PDB file of C-alpha atoms in Angstrom:
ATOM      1  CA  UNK A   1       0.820  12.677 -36.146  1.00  0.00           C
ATOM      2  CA  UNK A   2       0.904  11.816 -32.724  1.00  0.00           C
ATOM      3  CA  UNK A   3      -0.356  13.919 -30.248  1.00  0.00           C
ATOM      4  CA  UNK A   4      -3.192  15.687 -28.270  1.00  0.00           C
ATOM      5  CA  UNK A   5      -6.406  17.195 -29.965  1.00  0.00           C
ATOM      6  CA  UNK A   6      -8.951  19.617 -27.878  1.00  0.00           C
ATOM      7  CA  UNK A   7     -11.891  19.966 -29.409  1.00  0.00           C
ATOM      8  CA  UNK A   8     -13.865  22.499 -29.998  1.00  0.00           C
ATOM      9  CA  UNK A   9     -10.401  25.298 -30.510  1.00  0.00           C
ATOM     10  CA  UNK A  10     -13.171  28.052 -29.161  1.00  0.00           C
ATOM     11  CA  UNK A  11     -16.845  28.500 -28.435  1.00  0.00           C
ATOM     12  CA  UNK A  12     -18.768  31.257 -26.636  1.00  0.00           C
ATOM     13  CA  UNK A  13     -21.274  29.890 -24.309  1.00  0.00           C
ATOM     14  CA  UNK A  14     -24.203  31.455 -22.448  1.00  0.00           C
ATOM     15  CA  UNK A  15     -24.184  31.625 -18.651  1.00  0.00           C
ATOM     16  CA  UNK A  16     -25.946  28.366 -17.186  1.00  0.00           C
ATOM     17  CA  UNK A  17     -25.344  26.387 -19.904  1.00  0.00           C
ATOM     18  CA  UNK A  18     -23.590  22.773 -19.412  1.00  0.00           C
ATOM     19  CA  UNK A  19     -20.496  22.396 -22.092  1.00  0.00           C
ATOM     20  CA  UNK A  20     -17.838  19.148 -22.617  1.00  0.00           C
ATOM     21  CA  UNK A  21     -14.523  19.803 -23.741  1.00  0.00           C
ATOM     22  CA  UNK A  22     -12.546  17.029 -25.524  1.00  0.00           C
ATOM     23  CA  UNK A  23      -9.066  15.708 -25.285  1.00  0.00           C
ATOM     24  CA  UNK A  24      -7.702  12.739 -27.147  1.00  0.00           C
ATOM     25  CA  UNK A  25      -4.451  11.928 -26.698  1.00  0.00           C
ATOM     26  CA  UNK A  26      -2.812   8.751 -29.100  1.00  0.00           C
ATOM     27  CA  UNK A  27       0.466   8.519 -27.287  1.00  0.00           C
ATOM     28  CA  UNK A  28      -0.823   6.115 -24.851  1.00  0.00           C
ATOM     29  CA  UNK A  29       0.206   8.351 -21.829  1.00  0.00           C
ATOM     30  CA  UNK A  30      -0.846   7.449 -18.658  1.00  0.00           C
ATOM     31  CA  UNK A  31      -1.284  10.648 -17.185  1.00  0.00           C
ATOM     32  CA  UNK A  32      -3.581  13.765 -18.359  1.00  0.00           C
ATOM     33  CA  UNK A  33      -4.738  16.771 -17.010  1.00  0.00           C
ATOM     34  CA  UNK A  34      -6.728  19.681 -17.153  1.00  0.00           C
ATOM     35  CA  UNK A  35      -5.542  23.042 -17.316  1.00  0.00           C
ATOM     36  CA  UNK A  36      -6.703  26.970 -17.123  1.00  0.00           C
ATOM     37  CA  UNK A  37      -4.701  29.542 -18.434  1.00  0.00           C
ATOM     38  CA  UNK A  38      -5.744  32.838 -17.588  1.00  0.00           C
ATOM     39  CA  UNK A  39      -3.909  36.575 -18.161  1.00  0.00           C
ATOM     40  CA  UNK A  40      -1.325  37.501 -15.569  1.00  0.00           C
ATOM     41  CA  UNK A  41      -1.602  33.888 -13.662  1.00  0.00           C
ATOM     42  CA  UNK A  42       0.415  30.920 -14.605  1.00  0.00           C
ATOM     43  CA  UNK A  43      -1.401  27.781 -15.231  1.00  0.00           C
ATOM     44  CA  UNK A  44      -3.798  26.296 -13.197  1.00  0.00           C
ATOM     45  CA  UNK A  45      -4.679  22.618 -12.580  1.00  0.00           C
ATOM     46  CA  UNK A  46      -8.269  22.231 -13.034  1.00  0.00           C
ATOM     47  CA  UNK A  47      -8.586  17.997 -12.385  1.00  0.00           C
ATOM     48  CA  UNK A  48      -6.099  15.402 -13.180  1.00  0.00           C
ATOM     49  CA  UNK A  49      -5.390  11.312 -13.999  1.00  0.00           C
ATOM     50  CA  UNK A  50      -3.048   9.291 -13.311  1.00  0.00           C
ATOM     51  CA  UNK A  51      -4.089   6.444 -14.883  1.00  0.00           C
ATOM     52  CA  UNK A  52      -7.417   5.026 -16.869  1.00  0.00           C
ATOM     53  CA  UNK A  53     -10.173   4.768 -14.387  1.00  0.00           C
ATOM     54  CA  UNK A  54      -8.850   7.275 -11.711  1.00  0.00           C
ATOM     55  CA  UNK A  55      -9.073  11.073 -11.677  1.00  0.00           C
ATOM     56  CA  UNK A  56      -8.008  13.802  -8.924  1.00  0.00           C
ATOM     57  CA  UNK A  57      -8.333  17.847  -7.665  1.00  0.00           C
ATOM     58  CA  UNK A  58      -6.555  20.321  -8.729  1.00  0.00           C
ATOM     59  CA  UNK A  59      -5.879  23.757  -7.690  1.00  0.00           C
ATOM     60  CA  UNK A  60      -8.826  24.796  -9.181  1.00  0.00           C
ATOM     61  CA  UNK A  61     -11.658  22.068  -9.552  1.00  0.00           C
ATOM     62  CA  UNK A  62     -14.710  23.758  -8.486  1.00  0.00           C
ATOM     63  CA  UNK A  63     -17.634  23.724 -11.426  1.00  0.00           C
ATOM     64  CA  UNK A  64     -15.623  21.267 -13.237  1.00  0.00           C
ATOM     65  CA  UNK A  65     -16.052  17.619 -13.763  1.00  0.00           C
ATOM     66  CA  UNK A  66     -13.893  15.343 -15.643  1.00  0.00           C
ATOM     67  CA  UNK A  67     -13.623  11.517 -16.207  1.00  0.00           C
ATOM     68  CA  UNK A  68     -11.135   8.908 -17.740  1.00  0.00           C
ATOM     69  CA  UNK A  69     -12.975   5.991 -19.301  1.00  0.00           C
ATOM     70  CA  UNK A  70     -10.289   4.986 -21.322  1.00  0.00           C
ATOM     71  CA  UNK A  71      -6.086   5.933 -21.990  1.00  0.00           C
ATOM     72  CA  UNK A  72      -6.975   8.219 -24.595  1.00  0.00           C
ATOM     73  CA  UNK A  73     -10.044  10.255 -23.791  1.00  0.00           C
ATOM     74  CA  UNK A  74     -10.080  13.040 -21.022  1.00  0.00           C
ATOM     75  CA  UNK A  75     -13.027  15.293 -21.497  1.00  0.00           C
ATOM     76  CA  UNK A  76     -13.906  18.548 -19.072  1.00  0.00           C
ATOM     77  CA  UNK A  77     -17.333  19.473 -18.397  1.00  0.00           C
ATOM     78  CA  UNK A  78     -18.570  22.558 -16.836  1.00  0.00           C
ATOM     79  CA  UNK A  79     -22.448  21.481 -15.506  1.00  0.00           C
ATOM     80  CA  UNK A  80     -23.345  24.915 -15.597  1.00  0.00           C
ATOM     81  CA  UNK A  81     -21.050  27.525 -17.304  1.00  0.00           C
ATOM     82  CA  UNK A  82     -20.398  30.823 -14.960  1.00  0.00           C
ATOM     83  CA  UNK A  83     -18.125  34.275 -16.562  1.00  0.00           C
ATOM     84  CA  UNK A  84     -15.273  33.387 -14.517  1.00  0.00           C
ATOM     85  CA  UNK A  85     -14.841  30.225 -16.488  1.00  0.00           C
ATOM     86  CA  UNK A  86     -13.867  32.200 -19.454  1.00  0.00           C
ATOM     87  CA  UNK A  87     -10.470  31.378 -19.891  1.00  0.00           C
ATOM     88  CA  UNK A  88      -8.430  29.323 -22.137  1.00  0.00           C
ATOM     89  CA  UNK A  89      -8.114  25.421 -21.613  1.00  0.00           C
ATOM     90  CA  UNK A  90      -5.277  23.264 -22.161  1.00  0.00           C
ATOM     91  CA  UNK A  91      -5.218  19.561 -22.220  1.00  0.00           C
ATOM     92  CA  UNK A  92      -1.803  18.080 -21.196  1.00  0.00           C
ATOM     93  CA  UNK A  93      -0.569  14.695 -21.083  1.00  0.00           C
ATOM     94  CA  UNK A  94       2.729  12.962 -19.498  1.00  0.00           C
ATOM     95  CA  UNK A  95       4.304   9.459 -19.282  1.00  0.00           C
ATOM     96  CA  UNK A  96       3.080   9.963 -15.488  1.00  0.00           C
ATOM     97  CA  UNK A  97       6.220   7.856 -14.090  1.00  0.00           C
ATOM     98  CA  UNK A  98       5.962  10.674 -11.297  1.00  0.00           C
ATOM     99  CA  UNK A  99       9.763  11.082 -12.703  1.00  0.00           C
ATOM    100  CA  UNK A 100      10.961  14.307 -12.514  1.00  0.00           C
ATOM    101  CA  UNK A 101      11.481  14.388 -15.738  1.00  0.00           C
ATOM    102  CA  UNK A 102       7.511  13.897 -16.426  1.00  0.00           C
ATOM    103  CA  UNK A 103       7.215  16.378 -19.238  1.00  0.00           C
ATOM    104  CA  UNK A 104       4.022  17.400 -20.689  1.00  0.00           C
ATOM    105  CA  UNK A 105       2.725  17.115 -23.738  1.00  0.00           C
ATOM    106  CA  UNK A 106      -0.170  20.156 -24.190  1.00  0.00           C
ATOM    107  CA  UNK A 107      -2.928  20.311 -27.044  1.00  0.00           C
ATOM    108  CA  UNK A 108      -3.383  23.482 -29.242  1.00  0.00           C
ATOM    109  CA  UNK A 109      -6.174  24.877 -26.214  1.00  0.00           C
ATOM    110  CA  UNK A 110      -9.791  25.480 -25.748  1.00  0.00           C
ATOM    111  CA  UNK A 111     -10.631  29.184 -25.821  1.00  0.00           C
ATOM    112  CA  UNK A 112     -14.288  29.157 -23.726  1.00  0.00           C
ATOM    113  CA  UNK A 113     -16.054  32.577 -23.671  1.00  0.00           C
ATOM    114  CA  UNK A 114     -18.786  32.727 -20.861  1.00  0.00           C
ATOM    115  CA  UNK A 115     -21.091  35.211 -21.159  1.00  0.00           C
TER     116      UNK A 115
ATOM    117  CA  UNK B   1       3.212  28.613   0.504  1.00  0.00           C
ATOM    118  CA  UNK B   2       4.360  27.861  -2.815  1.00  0.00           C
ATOM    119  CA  UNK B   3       5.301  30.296  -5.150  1.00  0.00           C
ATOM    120  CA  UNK B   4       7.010  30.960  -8.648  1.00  0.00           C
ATOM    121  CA  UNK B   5       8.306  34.505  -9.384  1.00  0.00           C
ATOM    122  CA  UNK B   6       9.354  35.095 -12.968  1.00  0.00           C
ATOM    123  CA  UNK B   7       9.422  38.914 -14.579  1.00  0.00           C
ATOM    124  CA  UNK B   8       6.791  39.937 -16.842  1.00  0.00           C
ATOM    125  CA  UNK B   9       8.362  41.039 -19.577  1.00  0.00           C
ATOM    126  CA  UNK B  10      11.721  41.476 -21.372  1.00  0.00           C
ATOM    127  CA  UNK B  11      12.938  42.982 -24.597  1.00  0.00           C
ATOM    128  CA  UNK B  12      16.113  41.948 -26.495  1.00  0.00           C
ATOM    129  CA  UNK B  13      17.764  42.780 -29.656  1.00  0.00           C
ATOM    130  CA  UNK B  14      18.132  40.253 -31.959  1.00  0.00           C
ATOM    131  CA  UNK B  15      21.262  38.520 -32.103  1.00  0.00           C
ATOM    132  CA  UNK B  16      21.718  39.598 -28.385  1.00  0.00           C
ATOM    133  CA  UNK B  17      22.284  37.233 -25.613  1.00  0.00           C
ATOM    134  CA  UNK B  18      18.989  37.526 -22.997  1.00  0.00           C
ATOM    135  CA  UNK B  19      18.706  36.110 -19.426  1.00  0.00           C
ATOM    136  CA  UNK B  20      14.994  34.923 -17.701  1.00  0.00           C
ATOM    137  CA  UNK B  21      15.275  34.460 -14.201  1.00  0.00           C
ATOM    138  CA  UNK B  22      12.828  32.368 -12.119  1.00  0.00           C
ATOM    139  CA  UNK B  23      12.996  31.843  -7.838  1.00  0.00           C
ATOM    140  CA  UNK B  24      10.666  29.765  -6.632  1.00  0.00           C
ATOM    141  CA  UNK B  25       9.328  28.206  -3.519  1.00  0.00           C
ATOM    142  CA  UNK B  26       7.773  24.819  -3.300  1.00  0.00           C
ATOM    143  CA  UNK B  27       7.303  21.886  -0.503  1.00  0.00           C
ATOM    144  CA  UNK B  28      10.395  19.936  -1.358  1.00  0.00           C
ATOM    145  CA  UNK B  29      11.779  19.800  -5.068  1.00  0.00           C
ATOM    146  CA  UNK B  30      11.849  17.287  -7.679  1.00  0.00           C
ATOM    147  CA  UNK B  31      12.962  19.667 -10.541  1.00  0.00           C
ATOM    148  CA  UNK B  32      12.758  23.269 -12.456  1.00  0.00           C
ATOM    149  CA  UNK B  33      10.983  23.113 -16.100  1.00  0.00           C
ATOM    150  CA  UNK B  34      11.300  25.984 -18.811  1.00  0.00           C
ATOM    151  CA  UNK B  35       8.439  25.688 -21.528  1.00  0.00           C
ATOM    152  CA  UNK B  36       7.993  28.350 -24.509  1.00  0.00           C
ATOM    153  CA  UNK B  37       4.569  29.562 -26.033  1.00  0.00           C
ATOM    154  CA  UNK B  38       3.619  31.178 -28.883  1.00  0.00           C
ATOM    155  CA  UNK B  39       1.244  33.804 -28.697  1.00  0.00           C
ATOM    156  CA  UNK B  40      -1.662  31.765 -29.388  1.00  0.00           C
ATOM    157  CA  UNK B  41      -0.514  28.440 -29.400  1.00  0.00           C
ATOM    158  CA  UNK B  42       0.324  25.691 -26.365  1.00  0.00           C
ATOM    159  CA  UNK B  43       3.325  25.435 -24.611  1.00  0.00           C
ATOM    160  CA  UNK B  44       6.017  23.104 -25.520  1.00  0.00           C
ATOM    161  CA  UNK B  45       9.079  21.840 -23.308  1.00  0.00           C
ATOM    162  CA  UNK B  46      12.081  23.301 -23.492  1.00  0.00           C
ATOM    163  CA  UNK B  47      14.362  21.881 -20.515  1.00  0.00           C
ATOM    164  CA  UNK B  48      14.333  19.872 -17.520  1.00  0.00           C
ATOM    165  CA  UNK B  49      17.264  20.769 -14.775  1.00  0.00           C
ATOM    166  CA  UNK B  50      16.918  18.528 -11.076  1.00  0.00           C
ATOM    167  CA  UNK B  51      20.897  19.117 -10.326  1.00  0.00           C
ATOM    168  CA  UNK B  52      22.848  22.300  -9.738  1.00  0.00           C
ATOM    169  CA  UNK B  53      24.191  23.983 -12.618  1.00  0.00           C
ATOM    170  CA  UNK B  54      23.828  24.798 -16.415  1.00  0.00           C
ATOM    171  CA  UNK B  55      22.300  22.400 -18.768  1.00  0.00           C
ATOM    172  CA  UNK B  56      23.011  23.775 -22.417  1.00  0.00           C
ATOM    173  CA  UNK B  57      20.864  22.486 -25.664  1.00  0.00           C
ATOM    174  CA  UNK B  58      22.042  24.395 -28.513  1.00  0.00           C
ATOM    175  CA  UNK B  59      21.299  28.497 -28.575  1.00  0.00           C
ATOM    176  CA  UNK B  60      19.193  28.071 -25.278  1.00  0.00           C
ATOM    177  CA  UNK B  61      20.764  26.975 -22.194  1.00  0.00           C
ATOM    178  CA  UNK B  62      19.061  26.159 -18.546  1.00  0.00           C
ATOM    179  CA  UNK B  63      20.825  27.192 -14.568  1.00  0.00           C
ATOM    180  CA  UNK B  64      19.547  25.814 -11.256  1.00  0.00           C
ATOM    181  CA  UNK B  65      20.558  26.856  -7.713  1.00  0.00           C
ATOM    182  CA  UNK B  66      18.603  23.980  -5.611  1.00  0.00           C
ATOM    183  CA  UNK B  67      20.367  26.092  -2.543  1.00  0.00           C
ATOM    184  CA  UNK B  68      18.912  29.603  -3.694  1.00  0.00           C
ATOM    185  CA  UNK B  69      15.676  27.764  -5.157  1.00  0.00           C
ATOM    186  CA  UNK B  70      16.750  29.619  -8.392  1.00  0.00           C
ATOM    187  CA  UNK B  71      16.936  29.223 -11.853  1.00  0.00           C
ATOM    188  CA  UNK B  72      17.551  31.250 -15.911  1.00  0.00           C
ATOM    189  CA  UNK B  73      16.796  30.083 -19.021  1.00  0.00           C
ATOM    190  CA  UNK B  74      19.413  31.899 -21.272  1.00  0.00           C
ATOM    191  CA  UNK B  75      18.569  32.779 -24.950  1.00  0.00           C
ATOM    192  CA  UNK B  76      22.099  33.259 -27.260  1.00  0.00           C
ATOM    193  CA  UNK B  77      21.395  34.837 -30.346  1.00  0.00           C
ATOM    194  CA  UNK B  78      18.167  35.729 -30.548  1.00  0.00           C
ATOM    195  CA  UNK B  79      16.467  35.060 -33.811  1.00  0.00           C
ATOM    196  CA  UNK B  80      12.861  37.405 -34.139  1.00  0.00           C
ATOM    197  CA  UNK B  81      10.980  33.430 -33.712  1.00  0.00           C
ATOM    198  CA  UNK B  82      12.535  33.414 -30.305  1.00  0.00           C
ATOM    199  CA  UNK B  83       9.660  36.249 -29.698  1.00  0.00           C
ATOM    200  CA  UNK B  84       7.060  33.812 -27.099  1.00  0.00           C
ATOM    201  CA  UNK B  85       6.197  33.485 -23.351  1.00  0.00           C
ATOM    202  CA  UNK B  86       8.733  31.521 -21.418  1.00  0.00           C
ATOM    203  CA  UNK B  87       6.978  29.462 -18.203  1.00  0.00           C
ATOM    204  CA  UNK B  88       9.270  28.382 -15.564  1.00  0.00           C
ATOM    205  CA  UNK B  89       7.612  25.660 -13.113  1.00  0.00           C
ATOM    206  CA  UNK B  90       8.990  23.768 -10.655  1.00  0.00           C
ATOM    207  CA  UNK B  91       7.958  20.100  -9.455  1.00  0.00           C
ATOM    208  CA  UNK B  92       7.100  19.680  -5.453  1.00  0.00           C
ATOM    209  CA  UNK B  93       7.337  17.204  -3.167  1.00  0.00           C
ATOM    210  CA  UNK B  94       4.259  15.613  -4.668  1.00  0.00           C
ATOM    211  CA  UNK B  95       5.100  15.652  -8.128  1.00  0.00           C
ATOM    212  CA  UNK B  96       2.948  18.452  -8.916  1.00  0.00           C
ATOM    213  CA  UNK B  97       3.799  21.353 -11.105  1.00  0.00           C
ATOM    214  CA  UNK B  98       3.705  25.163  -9.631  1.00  0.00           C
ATOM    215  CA  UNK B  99       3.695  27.311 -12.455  1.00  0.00           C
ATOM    216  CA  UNK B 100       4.894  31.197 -12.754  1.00  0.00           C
ATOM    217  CA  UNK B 101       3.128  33.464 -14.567  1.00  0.00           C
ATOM    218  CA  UNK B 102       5.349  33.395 -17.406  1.00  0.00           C
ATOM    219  CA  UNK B 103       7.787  36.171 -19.159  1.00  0.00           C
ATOM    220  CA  UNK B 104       7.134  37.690 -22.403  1.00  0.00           C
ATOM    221  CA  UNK B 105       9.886  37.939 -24.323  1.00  0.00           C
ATOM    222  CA  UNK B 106       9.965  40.908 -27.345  1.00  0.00           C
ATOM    223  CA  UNK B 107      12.853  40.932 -29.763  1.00  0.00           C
ATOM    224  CA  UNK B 108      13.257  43.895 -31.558  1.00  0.00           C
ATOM    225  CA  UNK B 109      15.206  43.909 -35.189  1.00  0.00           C
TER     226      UNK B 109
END
């Protein structure tokens, strides 16, 4: 089934700690990105890619590092896990025609408990 | 700045008609998205409106004022499934997606 799997769905991690999250993506989209989901906000952008070999800020990047070796890998790492990174982390991918009609495609979510 | 302003929460009877409003300011405007979500689960993409005016798909149909930078996502009878977070976002000037909070929706029997 085409699509986008995170990996792992949740894991509680002790402050300090370094931790990857995966995102594969088979739909040979262009574009991925990286996103927290926190109560009360909307979502955030974390880091994004346009295309293999090139990532970019988002409205949140700091203590986050991402890279795009390939079209269907995206993986988020935090080098050394802090409380307020407890959130819940989407993976998202999109055609990336910067159309407006550039609609995401979002896997099932990362829930990351910091403590 | 830019900004999304959706309410946070609405209740419905089912088989009622419900309206979720979203205004929203952005640098320029390439488009207004509505995505639903589960309690638990990721969002998925509901509709896509760039013009002025009502885009309908079946029991859930989408509004956009560009001139009032406004914009409903309207729910006709409401089945209990319809029960979810609605996320309007709008598209700026860079192609980049400002998201509102979201609004969750309860339907009552």
């Amino acid at each position: 089934i085409a699509g986008i799997t995170q990996a792992p769905t949740s894991q509680i991690l002790a402050a300090g700690r370094r931790m990857t999250l995966r995102c594969t993506q088979d739909m040979r989209h262009n574009a991925m990105y990286w996103y927290r989901q926190d109560l009360g906000l909307g979502l955030r952008l974390i880091h994004y890619s346009n295309t293999a070999g090139t990532t970019g800020k988002g409205e949140v990047p700091d203590g986050y590092s991402v890279s795009r070796a390939n079209t269907d890998d995206f993986p988020l790492t935090l080098a050394s896990a802090v409380p307020s990174q407890t959130s819940v982390y989407f993976c998202a991918s999109s055609g990336g025609d910067n159309s407006g009609a550039n609609v995401l495609t979002f896997g099932a979510g990362s829930r990351l408990t910091v403590l | 700045g830019q900004n999304i302003d959706q309410p946070t929460e609405m209740t419905a009877t089912e088989g009622a008609i419900v309206q979720i409003n979203c205004t929203y300011q952005t640098s320029g405007f390439n488009g207004l998205f509505w995505y639903q979500q589960h309690a638990g689960e990721a969002p998925t993409f509901l509709s896509y409106n760039v013009l002025d005016g009502l885009e309908e798909k079946g029991r859930f149909s989408s509004f956009l004022s560009r001139s009032k930078g406004y914009s409903y996502l309207l729910l006709k009878e409401l089945q209990m499934k319809d029960s979810a977070s609605y996320l309007c976002a709008a598209m700026d000037s860079n192609y980049q997606l400002i998201w509102g909070a979201g609004t969750k929706l309860i339907i009552k029997p």
